[in-house]
mmCIF file of C-alpha atoms and ligand atoms in Angstrom:
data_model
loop_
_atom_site.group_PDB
_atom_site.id
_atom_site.type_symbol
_atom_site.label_atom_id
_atom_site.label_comp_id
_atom_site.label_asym_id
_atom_site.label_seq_id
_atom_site.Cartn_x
_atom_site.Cartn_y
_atom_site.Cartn_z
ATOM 1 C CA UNK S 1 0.000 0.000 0.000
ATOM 2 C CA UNK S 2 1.163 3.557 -0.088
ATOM 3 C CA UNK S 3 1.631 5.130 2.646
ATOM 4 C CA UNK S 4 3.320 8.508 4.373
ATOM 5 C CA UNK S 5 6.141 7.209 6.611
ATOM 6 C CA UNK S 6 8.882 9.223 9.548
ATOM 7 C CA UNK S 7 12.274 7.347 9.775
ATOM 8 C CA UNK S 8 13.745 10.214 11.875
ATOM 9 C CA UNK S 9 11.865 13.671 12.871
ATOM 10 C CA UNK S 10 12.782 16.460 11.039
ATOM 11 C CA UNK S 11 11.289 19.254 8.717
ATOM 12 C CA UNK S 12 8.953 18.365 5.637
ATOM 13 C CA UNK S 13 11.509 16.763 4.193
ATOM 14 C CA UNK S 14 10.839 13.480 6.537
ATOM 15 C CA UNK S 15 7.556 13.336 5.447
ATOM 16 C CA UNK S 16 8.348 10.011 3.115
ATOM 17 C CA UNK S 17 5.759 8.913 0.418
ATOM 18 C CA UNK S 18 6.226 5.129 0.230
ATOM 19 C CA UNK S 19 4.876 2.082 -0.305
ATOM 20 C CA UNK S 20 5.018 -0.887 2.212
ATOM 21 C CA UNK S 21 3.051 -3.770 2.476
ATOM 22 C CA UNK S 22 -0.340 -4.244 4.061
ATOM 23 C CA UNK S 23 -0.599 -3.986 7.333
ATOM 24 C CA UNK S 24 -1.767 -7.913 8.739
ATOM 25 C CA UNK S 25 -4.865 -7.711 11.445
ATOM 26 C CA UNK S 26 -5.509 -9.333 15.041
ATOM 27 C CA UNK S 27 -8.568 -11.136 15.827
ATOM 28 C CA UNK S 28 -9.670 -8.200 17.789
ATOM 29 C CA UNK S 29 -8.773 -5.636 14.772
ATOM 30 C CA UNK S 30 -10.384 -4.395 11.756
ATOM 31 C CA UNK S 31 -8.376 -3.317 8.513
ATOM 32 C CA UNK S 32 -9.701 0.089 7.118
ATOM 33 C CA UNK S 33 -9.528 1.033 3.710
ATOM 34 C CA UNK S 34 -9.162 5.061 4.322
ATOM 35 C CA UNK S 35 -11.030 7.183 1.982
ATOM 36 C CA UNK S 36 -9.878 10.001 3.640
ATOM 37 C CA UNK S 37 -7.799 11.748 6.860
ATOM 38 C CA UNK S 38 -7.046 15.087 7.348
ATOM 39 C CA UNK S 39 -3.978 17.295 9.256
ATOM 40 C CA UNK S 40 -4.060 18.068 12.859
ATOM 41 C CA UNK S 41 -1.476 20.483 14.568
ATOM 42 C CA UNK S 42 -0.187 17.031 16.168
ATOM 43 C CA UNK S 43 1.025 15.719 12.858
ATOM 44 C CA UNK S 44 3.748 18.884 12.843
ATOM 45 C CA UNK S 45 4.513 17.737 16.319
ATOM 46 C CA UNK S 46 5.352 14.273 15.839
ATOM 47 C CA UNK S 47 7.068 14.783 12.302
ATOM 48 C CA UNK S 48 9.366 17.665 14.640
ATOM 49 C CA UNK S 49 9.546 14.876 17.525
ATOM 50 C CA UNK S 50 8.285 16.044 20.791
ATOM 51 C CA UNK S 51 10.926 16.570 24.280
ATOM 52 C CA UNK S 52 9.959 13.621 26.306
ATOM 53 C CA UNK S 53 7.750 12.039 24.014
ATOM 54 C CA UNK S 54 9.010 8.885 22.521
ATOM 55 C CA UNK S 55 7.757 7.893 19.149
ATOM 56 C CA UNK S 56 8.594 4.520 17.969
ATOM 57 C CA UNK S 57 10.295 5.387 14.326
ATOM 58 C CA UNK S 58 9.485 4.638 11.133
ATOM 59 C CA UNK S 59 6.180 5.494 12.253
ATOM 60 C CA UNK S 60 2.469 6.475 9.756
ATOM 61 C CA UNK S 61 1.471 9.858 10.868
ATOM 62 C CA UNK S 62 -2.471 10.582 10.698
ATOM 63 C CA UNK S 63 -5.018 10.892 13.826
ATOM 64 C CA UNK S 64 -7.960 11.233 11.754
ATOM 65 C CA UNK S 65 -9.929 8.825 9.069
ATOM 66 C CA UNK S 66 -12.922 7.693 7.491
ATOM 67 C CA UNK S 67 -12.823 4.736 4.917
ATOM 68 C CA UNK S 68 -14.682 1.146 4.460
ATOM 69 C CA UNK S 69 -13.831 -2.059 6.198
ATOM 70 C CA UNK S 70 -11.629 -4.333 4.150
ATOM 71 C CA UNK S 71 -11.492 -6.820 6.429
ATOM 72 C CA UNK S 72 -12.526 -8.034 9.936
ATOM 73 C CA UNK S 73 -10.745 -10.272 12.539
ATOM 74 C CA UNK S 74 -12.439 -13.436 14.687
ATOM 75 C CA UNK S 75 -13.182 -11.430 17.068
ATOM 76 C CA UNK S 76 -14.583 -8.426 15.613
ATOM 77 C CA UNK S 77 -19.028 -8.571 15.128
ATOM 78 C CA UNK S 78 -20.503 -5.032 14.692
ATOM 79 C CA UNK S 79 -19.022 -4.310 11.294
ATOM 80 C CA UNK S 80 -18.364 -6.351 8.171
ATOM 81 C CA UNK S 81 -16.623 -6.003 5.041
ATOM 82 C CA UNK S 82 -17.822 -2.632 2.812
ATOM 83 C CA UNK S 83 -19.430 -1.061 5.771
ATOM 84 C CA UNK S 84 -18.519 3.014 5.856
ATOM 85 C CA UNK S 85 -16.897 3.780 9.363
ATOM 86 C CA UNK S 86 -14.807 6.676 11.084
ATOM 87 C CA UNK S 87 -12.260 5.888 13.402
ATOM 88 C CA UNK S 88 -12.391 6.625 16.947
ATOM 89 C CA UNK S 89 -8.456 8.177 17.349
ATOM 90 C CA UNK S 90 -8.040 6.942 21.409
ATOM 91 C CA UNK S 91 -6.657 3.685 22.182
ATOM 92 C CA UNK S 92 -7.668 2.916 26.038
ATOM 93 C CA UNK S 93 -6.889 -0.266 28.002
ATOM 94 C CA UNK S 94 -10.518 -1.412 28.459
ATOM 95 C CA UNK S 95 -10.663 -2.273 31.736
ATOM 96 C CA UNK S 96 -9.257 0.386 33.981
ATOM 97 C CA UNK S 97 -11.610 2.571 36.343
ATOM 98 C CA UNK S 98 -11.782 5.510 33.585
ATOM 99 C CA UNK S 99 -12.408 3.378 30.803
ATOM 100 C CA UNK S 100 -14.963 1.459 32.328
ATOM 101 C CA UNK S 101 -17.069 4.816 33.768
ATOM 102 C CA UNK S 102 -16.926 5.883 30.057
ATOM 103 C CA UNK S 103 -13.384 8.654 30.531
ATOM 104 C CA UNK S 104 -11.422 6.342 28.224
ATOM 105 C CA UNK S 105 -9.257 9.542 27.608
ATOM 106 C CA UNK S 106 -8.101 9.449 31.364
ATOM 107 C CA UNK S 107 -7.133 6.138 30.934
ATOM 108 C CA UNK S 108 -3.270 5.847 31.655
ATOM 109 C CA UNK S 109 -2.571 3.531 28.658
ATOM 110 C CA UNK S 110 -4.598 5.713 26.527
ATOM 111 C CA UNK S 111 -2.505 6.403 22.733
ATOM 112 C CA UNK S 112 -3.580 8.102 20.058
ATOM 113 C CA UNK S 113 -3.207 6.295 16.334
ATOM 114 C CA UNK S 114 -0.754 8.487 14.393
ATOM 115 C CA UNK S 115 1.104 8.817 17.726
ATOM 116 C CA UNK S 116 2.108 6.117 19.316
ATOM 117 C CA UNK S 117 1.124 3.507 16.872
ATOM 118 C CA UNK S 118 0.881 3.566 13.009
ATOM 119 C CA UNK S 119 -2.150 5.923 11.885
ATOM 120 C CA UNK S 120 -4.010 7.233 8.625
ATOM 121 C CA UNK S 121 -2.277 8.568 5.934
ATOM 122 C CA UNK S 122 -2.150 5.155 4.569
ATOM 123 C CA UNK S 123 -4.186 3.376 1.786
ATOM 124 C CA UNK S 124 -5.140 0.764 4.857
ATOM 125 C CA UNK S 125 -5.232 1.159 8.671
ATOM 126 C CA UNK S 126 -5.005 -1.479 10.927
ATOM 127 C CA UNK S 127 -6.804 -0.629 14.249
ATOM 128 C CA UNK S 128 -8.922 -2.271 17.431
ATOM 129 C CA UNK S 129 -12.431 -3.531 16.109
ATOM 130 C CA UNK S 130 -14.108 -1.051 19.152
ATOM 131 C CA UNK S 131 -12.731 2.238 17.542
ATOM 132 C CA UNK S 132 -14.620 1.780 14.475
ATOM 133 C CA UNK S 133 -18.023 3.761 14.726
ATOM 134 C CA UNK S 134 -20.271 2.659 11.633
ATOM 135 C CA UNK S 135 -20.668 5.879 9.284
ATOM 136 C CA UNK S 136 -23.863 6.931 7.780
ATOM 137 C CA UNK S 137 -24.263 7.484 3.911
ATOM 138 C CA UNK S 138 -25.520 11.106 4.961
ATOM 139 C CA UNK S 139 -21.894 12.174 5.675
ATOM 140 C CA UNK S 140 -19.194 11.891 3.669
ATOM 141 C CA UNK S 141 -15.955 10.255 4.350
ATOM 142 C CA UNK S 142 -14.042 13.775 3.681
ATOM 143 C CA UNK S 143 -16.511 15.102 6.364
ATOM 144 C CA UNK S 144 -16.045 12.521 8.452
ATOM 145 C CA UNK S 145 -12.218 12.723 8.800
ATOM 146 C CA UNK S 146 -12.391 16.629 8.889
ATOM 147 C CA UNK S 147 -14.813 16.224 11.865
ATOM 148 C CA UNK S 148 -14.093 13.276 14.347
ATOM 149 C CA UNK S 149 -10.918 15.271 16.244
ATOM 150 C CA UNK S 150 -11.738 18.520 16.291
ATOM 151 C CA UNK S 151 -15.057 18.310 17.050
ATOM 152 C CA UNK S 152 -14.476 15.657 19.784
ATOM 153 C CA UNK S 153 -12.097 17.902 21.548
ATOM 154 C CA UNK S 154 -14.045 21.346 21.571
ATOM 155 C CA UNK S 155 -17.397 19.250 22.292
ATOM 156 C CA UNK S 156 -14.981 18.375 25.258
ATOM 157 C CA UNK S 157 -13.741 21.750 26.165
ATOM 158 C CA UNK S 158 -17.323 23.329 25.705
ATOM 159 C CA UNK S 159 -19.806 20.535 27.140
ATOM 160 C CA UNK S 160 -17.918 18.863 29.587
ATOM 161 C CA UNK S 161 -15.182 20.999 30.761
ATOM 162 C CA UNK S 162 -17.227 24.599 30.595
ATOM 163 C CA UNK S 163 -20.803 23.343 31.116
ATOM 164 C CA UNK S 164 -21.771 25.851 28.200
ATOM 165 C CA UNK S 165 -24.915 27.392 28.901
ATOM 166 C CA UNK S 166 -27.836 29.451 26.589
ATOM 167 C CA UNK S 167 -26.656 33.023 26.816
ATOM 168 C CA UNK S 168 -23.150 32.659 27.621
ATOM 169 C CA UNK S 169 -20.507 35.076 25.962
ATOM 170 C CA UNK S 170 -17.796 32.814 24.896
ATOM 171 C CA UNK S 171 -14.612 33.198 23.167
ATOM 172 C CA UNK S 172 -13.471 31.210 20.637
ATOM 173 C CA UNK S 173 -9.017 31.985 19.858
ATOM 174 C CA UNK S 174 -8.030 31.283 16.398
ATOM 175 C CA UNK S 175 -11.087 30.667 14.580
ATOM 176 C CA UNK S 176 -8.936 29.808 11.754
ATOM 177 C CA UNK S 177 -8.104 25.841 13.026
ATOM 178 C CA UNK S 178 -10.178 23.116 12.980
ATOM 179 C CA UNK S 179 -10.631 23.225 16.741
ATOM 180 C CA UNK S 180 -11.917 26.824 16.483
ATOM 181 C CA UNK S 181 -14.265 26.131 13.756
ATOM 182 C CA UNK S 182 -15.698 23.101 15.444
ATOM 183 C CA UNK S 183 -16.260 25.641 18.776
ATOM 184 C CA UNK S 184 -17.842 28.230 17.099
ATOM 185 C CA UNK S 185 -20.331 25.929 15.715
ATOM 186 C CA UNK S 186 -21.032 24.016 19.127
ATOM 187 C CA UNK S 187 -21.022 27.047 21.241
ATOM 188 C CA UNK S 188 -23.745 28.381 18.745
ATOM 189 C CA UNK S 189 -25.579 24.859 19.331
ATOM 190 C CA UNK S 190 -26.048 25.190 23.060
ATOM 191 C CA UNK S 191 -27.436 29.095 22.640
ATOM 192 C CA UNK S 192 -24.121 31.091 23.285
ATOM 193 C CA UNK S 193 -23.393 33.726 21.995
ATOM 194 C CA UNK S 194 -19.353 33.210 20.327
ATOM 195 C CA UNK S 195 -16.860 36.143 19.743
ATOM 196 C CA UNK S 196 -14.036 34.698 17.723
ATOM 197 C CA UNK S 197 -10.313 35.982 17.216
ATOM 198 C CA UNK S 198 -8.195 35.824 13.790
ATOM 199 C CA UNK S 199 -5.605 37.199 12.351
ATOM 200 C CA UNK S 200 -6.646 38.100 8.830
ATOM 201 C CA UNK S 201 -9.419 40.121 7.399
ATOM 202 C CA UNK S 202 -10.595 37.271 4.972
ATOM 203 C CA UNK S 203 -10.729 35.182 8.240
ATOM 204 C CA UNK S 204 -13.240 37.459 9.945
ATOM 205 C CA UNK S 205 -15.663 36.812 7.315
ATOM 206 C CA UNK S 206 -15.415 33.084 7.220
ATOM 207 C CA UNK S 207 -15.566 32.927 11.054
ATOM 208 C CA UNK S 208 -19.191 35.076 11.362
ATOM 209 C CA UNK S 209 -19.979 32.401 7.705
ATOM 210 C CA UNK S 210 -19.550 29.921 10.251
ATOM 211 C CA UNK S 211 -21.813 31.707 13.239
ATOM 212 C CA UNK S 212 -19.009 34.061 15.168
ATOM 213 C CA UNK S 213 -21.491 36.997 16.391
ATOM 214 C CA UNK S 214 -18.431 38.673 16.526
ATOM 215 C CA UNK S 215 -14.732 38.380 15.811
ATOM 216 C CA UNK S 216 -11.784 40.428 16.700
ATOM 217 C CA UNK S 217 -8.532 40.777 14.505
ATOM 218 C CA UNK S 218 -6.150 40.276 17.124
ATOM 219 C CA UNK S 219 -3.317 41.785 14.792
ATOM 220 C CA UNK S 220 -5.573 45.051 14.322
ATOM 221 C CA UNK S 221 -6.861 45.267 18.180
ATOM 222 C CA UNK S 222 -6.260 44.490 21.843
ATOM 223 C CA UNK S 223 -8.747 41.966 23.004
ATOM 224 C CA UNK S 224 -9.081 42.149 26.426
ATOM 225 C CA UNK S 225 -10.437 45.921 25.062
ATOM 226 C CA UNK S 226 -12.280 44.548 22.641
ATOM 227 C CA UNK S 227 -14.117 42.016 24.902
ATOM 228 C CA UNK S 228 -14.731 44.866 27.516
ATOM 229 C CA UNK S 229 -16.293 46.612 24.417
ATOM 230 C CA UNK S 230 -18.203 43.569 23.307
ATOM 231 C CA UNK S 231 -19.771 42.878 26.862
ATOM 232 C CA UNK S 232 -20.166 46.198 27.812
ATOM 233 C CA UNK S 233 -17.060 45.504 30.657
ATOM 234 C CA UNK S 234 -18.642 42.087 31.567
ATOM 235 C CA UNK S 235 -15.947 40.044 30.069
ATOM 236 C CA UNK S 236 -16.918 36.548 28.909
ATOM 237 C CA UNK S 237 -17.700 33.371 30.770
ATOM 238 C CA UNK S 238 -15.733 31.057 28.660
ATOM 239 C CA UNK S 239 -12.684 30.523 26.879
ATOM 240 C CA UNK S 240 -11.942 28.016 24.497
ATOM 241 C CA UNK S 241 -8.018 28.122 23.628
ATOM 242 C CA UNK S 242 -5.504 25.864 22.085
ATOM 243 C CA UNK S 243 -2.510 29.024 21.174
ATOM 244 C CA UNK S 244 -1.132 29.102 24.798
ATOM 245 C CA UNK S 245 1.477 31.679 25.344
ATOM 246 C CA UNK S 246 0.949 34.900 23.130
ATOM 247 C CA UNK S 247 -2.633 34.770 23.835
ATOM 248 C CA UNK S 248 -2.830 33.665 27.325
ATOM 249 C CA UNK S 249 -2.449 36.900 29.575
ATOM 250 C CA UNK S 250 -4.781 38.381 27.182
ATOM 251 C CA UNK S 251 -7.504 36.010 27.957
ATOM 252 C CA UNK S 252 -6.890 36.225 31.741
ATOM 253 C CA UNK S 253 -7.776 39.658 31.406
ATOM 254 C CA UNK S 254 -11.150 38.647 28.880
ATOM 255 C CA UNK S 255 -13.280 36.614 31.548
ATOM 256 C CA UNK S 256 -15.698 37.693 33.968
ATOM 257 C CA UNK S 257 -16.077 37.344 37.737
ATOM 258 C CA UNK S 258 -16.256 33.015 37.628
ATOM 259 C CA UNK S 259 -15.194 32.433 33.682
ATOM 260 C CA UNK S 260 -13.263 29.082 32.987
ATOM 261 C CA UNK S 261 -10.750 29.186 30.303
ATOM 262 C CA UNK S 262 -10.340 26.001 28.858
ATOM 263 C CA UNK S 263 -6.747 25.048 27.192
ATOM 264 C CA UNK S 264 -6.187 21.896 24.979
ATOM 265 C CA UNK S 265 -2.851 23.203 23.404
ATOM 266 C CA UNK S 266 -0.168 25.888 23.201
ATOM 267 C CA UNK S 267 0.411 26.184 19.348
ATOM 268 C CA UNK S 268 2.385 29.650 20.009
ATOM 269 C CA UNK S 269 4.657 28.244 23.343
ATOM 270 C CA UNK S 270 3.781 26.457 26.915
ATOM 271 C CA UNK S 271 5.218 28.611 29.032
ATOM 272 C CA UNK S 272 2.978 31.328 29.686
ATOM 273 C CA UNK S 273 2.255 33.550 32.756
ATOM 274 C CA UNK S 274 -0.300 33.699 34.691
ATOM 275 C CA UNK S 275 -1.489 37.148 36.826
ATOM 276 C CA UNK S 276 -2.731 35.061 39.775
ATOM 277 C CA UNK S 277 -4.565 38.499 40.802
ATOM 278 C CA UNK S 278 -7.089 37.984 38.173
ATOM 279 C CA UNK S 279 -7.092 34.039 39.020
ATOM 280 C CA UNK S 280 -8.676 34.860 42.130
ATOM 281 C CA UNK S 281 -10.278 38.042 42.974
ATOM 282 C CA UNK S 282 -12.290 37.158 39.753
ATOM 283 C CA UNK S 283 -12.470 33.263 41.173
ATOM 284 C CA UNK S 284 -11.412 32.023 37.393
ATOM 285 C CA UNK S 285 -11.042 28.868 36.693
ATOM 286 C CA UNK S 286 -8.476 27.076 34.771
ATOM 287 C CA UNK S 287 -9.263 24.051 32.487
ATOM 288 C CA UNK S 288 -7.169 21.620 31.011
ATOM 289 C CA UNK S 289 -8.555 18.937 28.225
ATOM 290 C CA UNK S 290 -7.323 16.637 25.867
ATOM 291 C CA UNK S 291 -9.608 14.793 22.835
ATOM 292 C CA UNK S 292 -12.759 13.463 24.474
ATOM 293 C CA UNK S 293 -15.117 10.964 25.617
ATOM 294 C CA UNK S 294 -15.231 7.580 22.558
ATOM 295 C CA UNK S 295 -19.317 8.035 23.438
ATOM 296 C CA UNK S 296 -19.752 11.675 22.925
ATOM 297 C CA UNK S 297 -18.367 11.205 18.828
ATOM 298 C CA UNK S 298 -21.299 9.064 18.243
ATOM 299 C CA UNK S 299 -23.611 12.013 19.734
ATOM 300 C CA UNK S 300 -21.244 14.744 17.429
ATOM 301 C CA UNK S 301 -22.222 12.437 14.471
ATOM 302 C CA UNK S 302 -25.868 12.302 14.965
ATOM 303 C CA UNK S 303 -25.277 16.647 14.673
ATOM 304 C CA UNK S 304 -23.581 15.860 11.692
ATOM 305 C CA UNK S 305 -26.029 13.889 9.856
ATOM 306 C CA UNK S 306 -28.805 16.470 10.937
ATOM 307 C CA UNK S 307 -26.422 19.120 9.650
ATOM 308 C CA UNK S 308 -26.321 20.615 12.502
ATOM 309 C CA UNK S 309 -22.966 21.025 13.268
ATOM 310 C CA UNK S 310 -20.501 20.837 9.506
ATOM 311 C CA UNK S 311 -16.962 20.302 9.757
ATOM 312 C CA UNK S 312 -15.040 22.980 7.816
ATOM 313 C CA UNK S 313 -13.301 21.961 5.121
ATOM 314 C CA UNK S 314 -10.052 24.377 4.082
ATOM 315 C CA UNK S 315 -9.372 21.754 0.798
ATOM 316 C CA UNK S 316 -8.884 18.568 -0.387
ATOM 317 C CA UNK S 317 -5.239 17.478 -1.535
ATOM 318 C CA UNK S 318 -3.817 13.862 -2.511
ATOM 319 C CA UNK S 319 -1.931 12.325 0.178
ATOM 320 C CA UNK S 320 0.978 12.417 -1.989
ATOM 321 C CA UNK S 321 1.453 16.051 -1.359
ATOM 322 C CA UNK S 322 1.593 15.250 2.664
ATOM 323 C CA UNK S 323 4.597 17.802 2.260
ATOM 324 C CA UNK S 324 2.515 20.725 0.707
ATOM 325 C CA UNK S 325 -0.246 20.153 3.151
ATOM 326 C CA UNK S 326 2.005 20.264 6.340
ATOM 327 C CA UNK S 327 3.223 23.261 4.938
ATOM 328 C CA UNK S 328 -0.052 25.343 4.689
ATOM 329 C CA UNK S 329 -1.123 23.968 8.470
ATOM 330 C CA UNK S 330 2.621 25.121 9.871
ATOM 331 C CA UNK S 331 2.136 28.477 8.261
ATOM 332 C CA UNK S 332 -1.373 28.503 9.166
ATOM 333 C CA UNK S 333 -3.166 29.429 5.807
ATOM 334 C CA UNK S 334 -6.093 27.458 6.180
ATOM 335 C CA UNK S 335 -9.261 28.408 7.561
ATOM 336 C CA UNK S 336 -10.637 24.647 8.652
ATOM 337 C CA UNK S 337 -9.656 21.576 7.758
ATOM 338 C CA UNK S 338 -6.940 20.136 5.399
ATOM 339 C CA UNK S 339 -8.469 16.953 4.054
ATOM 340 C CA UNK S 340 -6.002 14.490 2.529
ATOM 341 C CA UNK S 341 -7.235 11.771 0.214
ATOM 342 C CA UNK S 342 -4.631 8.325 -0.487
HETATM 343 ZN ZN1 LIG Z 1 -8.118 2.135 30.798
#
């Protein structure tokens, strides 16, 4: 099959376009034939090699995908051959006390495929029977692998984490990724009212396409101001951020009195600093969240088949230009998703 392979981490230049065989399944596996996957920030992250991280080398990248079965092990009896799935990207022991009260993504064996095991930009996946989720003909596989990720990590951030409620002012940063997109769009869903920032002027219009009430160009303005402006000095009760570090003091200074900023990444640095002041005289809480609950993508699909919620879709490329599409996501052109097709 042809694949994208890492032998060593590295610019674009590692990305490797090559054909291997087949992977071979387990009785407990199920071989997908991807019809599609898409980029996540993580992809750069693993091709770079992370401090700390290990990463078992040669190694597929890919996190996200949407195909039809090829083939099925023993063990395997909810799908069969030529049935359209989407992968479920978290690998969790099974057993543990989080996986079994349904917070596989606590679990301490939990992996990501594309991380620590071979993922998606592949012709075939190879991958536990129970993270295939059967796939109605109402969305399509490029939807499908645009959506299961992003949306599974802001539903997260949003539902869980923030306990979004009708009338809330939130704040979506960096409208322009799929996680933003995917906010905006559930944050609309529960009643709130979203205020999105970007960088570009073309952005802005996309973003309020999408259902921003209101977006800020945070090249053009300060937002803390703008926020004061936008809530007549309230601030907002929610944050949903995945830039970290040049954005972080900022939003500090965004939330009202009890706000929760929620943080599943730190695209522009880790290392931020915190005014504890503002941490609590305005009793703020902090947030952290990674992907999401296995159950809450089949909910997230059920919005996706009612159209409801629509993953964003930047473009479509071949998986042969992996190298072109890491490019566009490290320079951040896109606005949504880059969907990549083997
Ligand atoms: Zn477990």
């Amino acid at each position: 099959m042809n694949c994208v392979r890492i032998h060593e981490h590295g610019g674009l230049d590692k990305l490797i376009y090559e054909e291997i065989p087949t992977p071979k399944i387990k009785a407990d596996e199920v071989l997908v034939n991807v019809k599609a996957t898409s980029l996540n920030h993580i992809d750069i992250w693993i091709r770079q090699g992370l401090p700390g991280v290990k990463i078992a080398l040669p190694m597929i990248p890919g996190v996200d995908a949407a195909g039809v079965v090829a083939e099925v092990g023993s063990a395997v009896r909810h799908v069969k051959p030529g049935d359209r799935v989407v992968v479920a990207q978290g690998i969790s022991c099974g057993h543990c006390k989080f996986c079994l009260n349904g917070s596989d993504n606590l679990c301490k064996d939990y992996i990501l495929i594309g991380e620590h095991r071979d993922g998606a930009d592949a012709e075939f996946l190879a991958i536990p029977g129970r993270n295939v989720l059967p796939l109605s003909e109402k969305i399509s596989f490029e939807q499908a692998a645009a959506g299961a990720l992003v949306f599974l990590t802001a539903w997260q951030m949003l539902v869980e984490k923030a306990q979004v409620q009708p009338g809330d002012d939130v704040l979506c940063v960096g409208v322009g990724s799929g996680i933003g997109s995917a906010a905006i769009q559930i944050a609309k869903l529960f009643g709130a009212r979203v205020i999105a920032t970007t960088s570009s002027e073309e952005k802005v219009e996309k973003a309020k396409e999408i259902g921003a009430d209101d977006v800020v160009n945070y090249k053009k303005q300060s937002v803390s101001e703008e926020i004061r402006k936008l809530t007549s000095k309230k601030g907002v009760e929610i944050i949903i951020d995945h830039v970290g570090k040049s954005v972080w003091d900022e939003c500090i200074r965004s939330l009202t009195k009890g706000g929760k900023l929620v943080t599943c990444g730190a695209t522009s640095g880790y290392d931020a600093v915190t005014d504890l002041r503002y941490v609590f005289y305005k009793q703020l809480q902090i947030l952290g969240s990674t992907m999401g609950k296995k159950g809450d993508l089949v909910t997230i699909l059920k919005f996706f088949e009612e159209g409801k919620l629509k993953p964003v879709i930047d473009r479509m490329m071949p998986l042969s230009q992996i190298k072109e599409a890491h490019r566009i996501l490290e320079e951040g052109k896109q606005f949504g998703k880059i969907v990549l097709i083997p």
